[in-house]
PDB file of C-alpha atoms in Angstrom:
ATOM      1  CA  MET Z   1     264.389  -5.483  88.838  1.00  0.00           C
ATOM      2  CA  ILE Z   2     264.659  -8.654  86.748  1.00  0.00           C
ATOM      3  CA  GLU Z   3     268.157  -9.403  85.432  1.00  0.00           C
ATOM      4  CA  GLY Z   4     268.555  -8.196  81.832  1.00  0.00           C
ATOM      5  CA  VAL Z   5     265.422  -6.034  81.780  1.00  0.00           C
ATOM      6  CA  LYS Z   6     266.203  -2.434  80.889  1.00  0.00           C
ATOM      7  CA  LEU Z   7     263.983   0.638  81.155  1.00  0.00           C
ATOM      8  CA  ILE Z   8     265.086   3.429  78.824  1.00  0.00           C
ATOM      9  CA  PRO Z   9     263.279   6.796  78.999  1.00  0.00           C
ATOM     10  CA  LEU Z  10     262.125   7.951  75.561  1.00  0.00           C
ATOM     11  CA  ARG Z  11     261.711  11.423  74.120  1.00  0.00           C
ATOM     12  CA  LYS Z  12     258.539  12.992  72.824  1.00  0.00           C
ATOM     13  CA  ILE Z  13     259.001  16.169  70.798  1.00  0.00           C
ATOM     14  CA  ALA Z  14     255.761  18.125  70.455  1.00  0.00           C
ATOM     15  CA  ASP Z  15     254.824  21.279  68.582  1.00  0.00           C
ATOM     16  CA  GLU Z  16     251.666  22.805  67.127  1.00  0.00           C
ATOM     17  CA  ARG Z  17     251.598  20.190  64.336  1.00  0.00           C
ATOM     18  CA  GLY Z  18     251.754  17.097  66.526  1.00  0.00           C
ATOM     19  CA  LYS Z  19     254.650  15.124  67.988  1.00  0.00           C
ATOM     20  CA  ILE Z  20     257.535  12.776  67.296  1.00  0.00           C
ATOM     21  CA  MET Z  21     257.939   9.824  69.634  1.00  0.00           C
ATOM     22  CA  HIS Z  22     261.401   8.278  69.568  1.00  0.00           C
ATOM     23  CA  MET Z  23     261.714   4.520  70.032  1.00  0.00           C
ATOM     24  CA  LEU Z  24     265.021   2.926  68.955  1.00  0.00           C
ATOM     25  CA  ARG Z  25     268.004   3.917  66.830  1.00  0.00           C
ATOM     26  CA  CYS Z  26     270.774   1.695  65.485  1.00  0.00           C
ATOM     27  CA  ASP Z  27     273.380   4.002  67.083  1.00  0.00           C
ATOM     28  CA  ALA Z  28     271.808   3.826  70.567  1.00  0.00           C
ATOM     29  CA  PRO Z  29     273.970   2.093  73.199  1.00  0.00           C
ATOM     30  CA  HIS Z  30     271.126  -0.352  74.005  1.00  0.00           C
ATOM     31  CA  PHE Z  31     270.481  -1.364  70.344  1.00  0.00           C
ATOM     32  CA  GLU Z  32     271.175  -5.070  69.709  1.00  0.00           C
ATOM     33  CA  GLN Z  33     269.936  -6.038  66.243  1.00  0.00           C
ATOM     34  CA  PHE Z  34     266.896  -5.647  64.040  1.00  0.00           C
ATOM     35  CA  GLY Z  35     264.577  -8.541  63.248  1.00  0.00           C
ATOM     36  CA  GLU Z  36     261.183  -6.911  62.777  1.00  0.00           C
ATOM     37  CA  ILE Z  37     258.910  -4.264  64.185  1.00  0.00           C
ATOM     38  CA  TYR Z  38     255.187  -4.653  64.608  1.00  0.00           C
ATOM     39  CA  PHE Z  39     252.311  -2.960  66.424  1.00  0.00           C
ATOM     40  CA  SER Z  40     249.772  -4.695  68.616  1.00  0.00           C
ATOM     41  CA  THR Z  41     246.564  -3.097  69.852  1.00  0.00           C
ATOM     42  CA  ALA Z  42     244.247  -4.077  72.662  1.00  0.00           C
ATOM     43  CA  TYR Z  43     241.053  -2.639  74.078  1.00  0.00           C
ATOM     44  CA  PRO Z  44     240.580  -1.457  77.677  1.00  0.00           C
ATOM     45  CA  GLY Z  45     240.643  -4.321  80.170  1.00  0.00           C
ATOM     46  CA  VAL Z  46     242.022  -6.863  77.664  1.00  0.00           C
ATOM     47  CA  ILE Z  47     244.873  -9.138  78.778  1.00  0.00           C
ATOM     48  CA  LYS Z  48     247.481 -10.293  76.229  1.00  0.00           C
ATOM     49  CA  GLY Z  49     249.879 -12.958  77.400  1.00  0.00           C
ATOM     50  CA  TRP Z  50     251.559 -14.922  78.590  1.00  0.00           C
ATOM     51  CA  HIS Z  51     254.397 -15.176  76.052  1.00  0.00           C
ATOM     52  CA  GLU Z  52     257.962 -16.427  76.436  1.00  0.00           C
ATOM     53  CA  HIS Z  53     260.535 -16.096  73.672  1.00  0.00           C
ATOM     54  CA  THR Z  54     263.367 -18.598  73.491  1.00  0.00           C
ATOM     55  CA  GLN Z  55     265.643 -16.807  70.990  1.00  0.00           C
ATOM     56  CA  GLN Z  56     264.596 -13.194  70.430  1.00  0.00           C
ATOM     57  CA  VAL Z  57     264.793 -10.134  72.649  1.00  0.00           C
ATOM     58  CA  GLN Z  58     261.777  -7.792  72.688  1.00  0.00           C
ATOM     59  CA  PHE Z  59     261.876  -3.995  72.879  1.00  0.00           C
ATOM     60  CA  TYR Z  60     258.434  -2.602  73.817  1.00  0.00           C
ATOM     61  CA  ALA Z  61     257.240   0.998  73.637  1.00  0.00           C
ATOM     62  CA  VAL Z  62     253.579   1.844  74.233  1.00  0.00           C
ATOM     63  CA  ILE Z  63     252.752   4.695  71.866  1.00  0.00           C
ATOM     64  CA  GLN Z  64     249.056   5.033  72.730  1.00  0.00           C
ATOM     65  CA  GLY Z  65     247.145   4.348  75.926  1.00  0.00           C
ATOM     66  CA  MET Z  66     248.530   2.712  79.065  1.00  0.00           C
ATOM     67  CA  ILE Z  67     249.306  -0.894  79.980  1.00  0.00           C
ATOM     68  CA  LYS Z  68     250.255  -2.849  83.048  1.00  0.00           C
ATOM     69  CA  LEU Z  69     253.196  -4.953  81.814  1.00  0.00           C
ATOM     70  CA  VAL Z  70     254.098  -7.949  83.950  1.00  0.00           C
ATOM     71  CA  LEU Z  71     257.386  -9.816  83.587  1.00  0.00           C
ATOM     72  CA  TYR Z  72     258.281 -13.174  85.165  1.00  0.00           C
ATOM     73  CA  ASP Z  73     261.840 -14.512  85.079  1.00  0.00           C
ATOM     74  CA  ASN Z  74     261.667 -18.132  83.910  1.00  0.00           C
ATOM     75  CA  ARG Z  75     265.453 -18.605  83.457  1.00  0.00           C
ATOM     76  CA  GLU Z  76     266.793 -21.128  85.970  1.00  0.00           C
ATOM     77  CA  GLU Z  77     270.343 -19.740  85.630  1.00  0.00           C
ATOM     78  CA  SER Z  78     269.252 -16.166  86.360  1.00  0.00           C
ATOM     79  CA  PRO Z  79     269.901 -14.517  89.748  1.00  0.00           C
ATOM     80  CA  THR Z  80     266.307 -13.230  89.571  1.00  0.00           C
ATOM     81  CA  TYR Z  81     264.743 -16.618  88.694  1.00  0.00           C
ATOM     82  CA  LYS Z  82     261.003 -16.719  89.514  1.00  0.00           C
ATOM     83  CA  GLU Z  83     260.854 -12.987  90.315  1.00  0.00           C
ATOM     84  CA  LEU Z  84     257.926 -10.859  89.118  1.00  0.00           C
ATOM     85  CA  MET Z  85     258.137  -7.297  87.854  1.00  0.00           C
ATOM     86  CA  GLU Z  86     255.125  -5.039  87.270  1.00  0.00           C
ATOM     87  CA  LEU Z  87     255.382  -1.840  85.186  1.00  0.00           C
ATOM     88  CA  PHE Z  88     252.874   0.788  84.164  1.00  0.00           C
ATOM     89  CA  THR Z  89     253.933   2.205  80.828  1.00  0.00           C
ATOM     90  CA  GLY Z  90     252.502   4.177  77.949  1.00  0.00           C
ATOM     91  CA  GLU Z  91     251.589   7.766  77.173  1.00  0.00           C
ATOM     92  CA  ASP Z  92     251.979   8.846  80.803  1.00  0.00           C
ATOM     93  CA  ASN Z  93     255.259   6.952  81.286  1.00  0.00           C
ATOM     94  CA  TYR Z  94     256.843   6.719  77.831  1.00  0.00           C
ATOM     95  CA  GLN Z  95     259.835   4.388  77.804  1.00  0.00           C
ATOM     96  CA  LEU Z  96     261.520   1.546  75.955  1.00  0.00           C
ATOM     97  CA  ILE Z  97     261.497  -1.773  77.803  1.00  0.00           C
ATOM     98  CA  ARG Z  98     263.996  -4.516  76.969  1.00  0.00           C
ATOM     99  CA  ILE Z  99     262.562  -7.994  77.628  1.00  0.00           C
ATOM    100  CA  PRO Z 100     265.230 -10.728  77.469  1.00  0.00           C
ATOM    101  CA  THR Z 101     264.669 -14.265  76.221  1.00  0.00           C
ATOM    102  CA  GLY Z 102     263.298 -16.557  78.903  1.00  0.00           C
ATOM    103  CA  VAL Z 103     261.333 -13.784  80.612  1.00  0.00           C
ATOM    104  CA  ILE Z 104     257.600 -14.455  80.375  1.00  0.00           C
ATOM    105  CA  ASN Z 105     255.580 -11.327  79.629  1.00  0.00           C
ATOM    106  CA  GLY Z 106     251.992 -10.260  79.414  1.00  0.00           C
ATOM    107  CA  TYR Z 107     250.050  -7.045  79.666  1.00  0.00           C
ATOM    108  CA  LYS Z 108     246.659  -5.652  80.521  1.00  0.00           C
ATOM    109  CA  VAL Z 109     245.303  -2.412  79.115  1.00  0.00           C
ATOM    110  CA  VAL Z 110     244.512   0.022  81.920  1.00  0.00           C
ATOM    111  CA  GLY Z 111     242.356   3.116  81.577  1.00  0.00           C
ATOM    112  CA  THR Z 112     239.632   3.832  79.030  1.00  0.00           C
ATOM    113  CA  LYS Z 113     241.661   4.042  75.820  1.00  0.00           C
ATOM    114  CA  GLU Z 114     242.806   1.386  73.340  1.00  0.00           C
ATOM    115  CA  ALA Z 115     246.547   0.737  73.748  1.00  0.00           C
ATOM    116  CA  MET Z 116     249.051   0.375  70.931  1.00  0.00           C
ATOM    117  CA  VAL Z 117     252.299  -1.441  71.708  1.00  0.00           C
ATOM    118  CA  ALA Z 118     255.258  -1.190  69.323  1.00  0.00           C
ATOM    119  CA  ASN Z 119     257.616  -4.173  69.489  1.00  0.00           C
ATOM    120  CA  CYS Z 120     261.041  -4.080  67.868  1.00  0.00           C
ATOM    121  CA  ALA Z 121     262.266  -7.675  68.082  1.00  0.00           C
ATOM    122  CA  THR Z 122     265.827  -8.816  67.437  1.00  0.00           C
ATOM    123  CA  LEU Z 123     264.623 -11.635  65.132  1.00  0.00           C
ATOM    124  CA  PRO Z 124     261.725 -12.016  62.689  1.00  0.00           C
ATOM    125  CA  HIS Z 125     258.689 -13.781  64.142  1.00  0.00           C
ATOM    126  CA  GLN Z 126     258.898 -17.586  64.105  1.00  0.00           C
ATOM    127  CA  PRO Z 127     255.848 -19.345  65.623  1.00  0.00           C
ATOM    128  CA  ASP Z 128     257.911 -22.255  67.018  1.00  0.00           C
ATOM    129  CA  GLU Z 129     260.241 -19.856  68.875  1.00  0.00           C
ATOM    130  CA  MET Z 130     257.523 -18.557  71.212  1.00  0.00           C
ATOM    131  CA  LEU Z 131     255.902 -20.380  74.115  1.00  0.00           C
ATOM    132  CA  ARG Z 132     252.363 -19.382  75.086  1.00  0.00           C
ATOM    133  CA  TYR Z 133     250.701 -19.775  78.459  1.00  0.00           C
ATOM    134  CA  GLU Z 134     247.121 -19.093  79.566  1.00  0.00           C
ATOM    135  CA  PRO Z 135     246.699 -15.503  80.827  1.00  0.00           C
ATOM    136  CA  LEU Z 136     244.645 -16.707  83.800  1.00  0.00           C
ATOM    137  CA  GLY Z 137     246.535 -19.985  84.248  1.00  0.00           C
ATOM    138  CA  ASP Z 138     248.968 -20.921  87.008  1.00  0.00           C
ATOM    139  CA  GLU Z 139     252.263 -20.931  85.049  1.00  0.00           C
ATOM    140  CA  VAL Z 140     252.905 -17.383  86.271  1.00  0.00           C
ATOM    141  CA  PRO Z 141     252.066 -16.635  89.935  1.00  0.00           C
ATOM    142  CA  TYR Z 142     250.179 -13.408  89.193  1.00  0.00           C
ATOM    143  CA  LYS Z 143     246.607 -12.174  89.455  1.00  0.00           C
ATOM    144  CA  TRP Z 144     245.490  -9.450  87.037  1.00  0.00           C
ATOM    145  CA  ASP Z 145     242.983  -7.932  89.488  1.00  0.00           C
ATOM    146  CA  ILE Z 146     243.163  -4.292  90.510  1.00  0.00           C
ATOM    147  CA  VAL Z 147     244.896  -3.871  93.854  1.00  0.00           C
ATOM    148  CA  PHE Z 148     243.316  -1.124  95.925  1.00  0.00           C
ATOM    149  CA  LYS Z 149     245.809   0.703  98.117  1.00  0.00           C
TER     150      LYS Z 149
END
């Protein structure tokens, strides 16, 4: 587990009308502050990443589909510096994931359904606050290929 990353199980409340999917409340013990919330979609097989935030903390919840989320600790002062973390999250594993500043993240949609990722960030988006790396580049020592086990 990468230092500062938190996995918080989330509730889904379903009935004959549909469902409610909880994400984040201001009175939750893991709430930090509100900057903005946005939704990002991606089609099956698409890779989005790599991104590294220098000031804001991200809180991801995948409300539709499934993704393989990969985190890479790029903080030299961290006890988990240069460690990788791979998570499968979404409809079949609904949770809130806290991604600290300095942790590079990217994801790939797995399965046959478009994924929708909700991100509640602690600060409003500022283009100069985010570092971008090539998804197939060598900044992160990770290959997006399927691993057959």
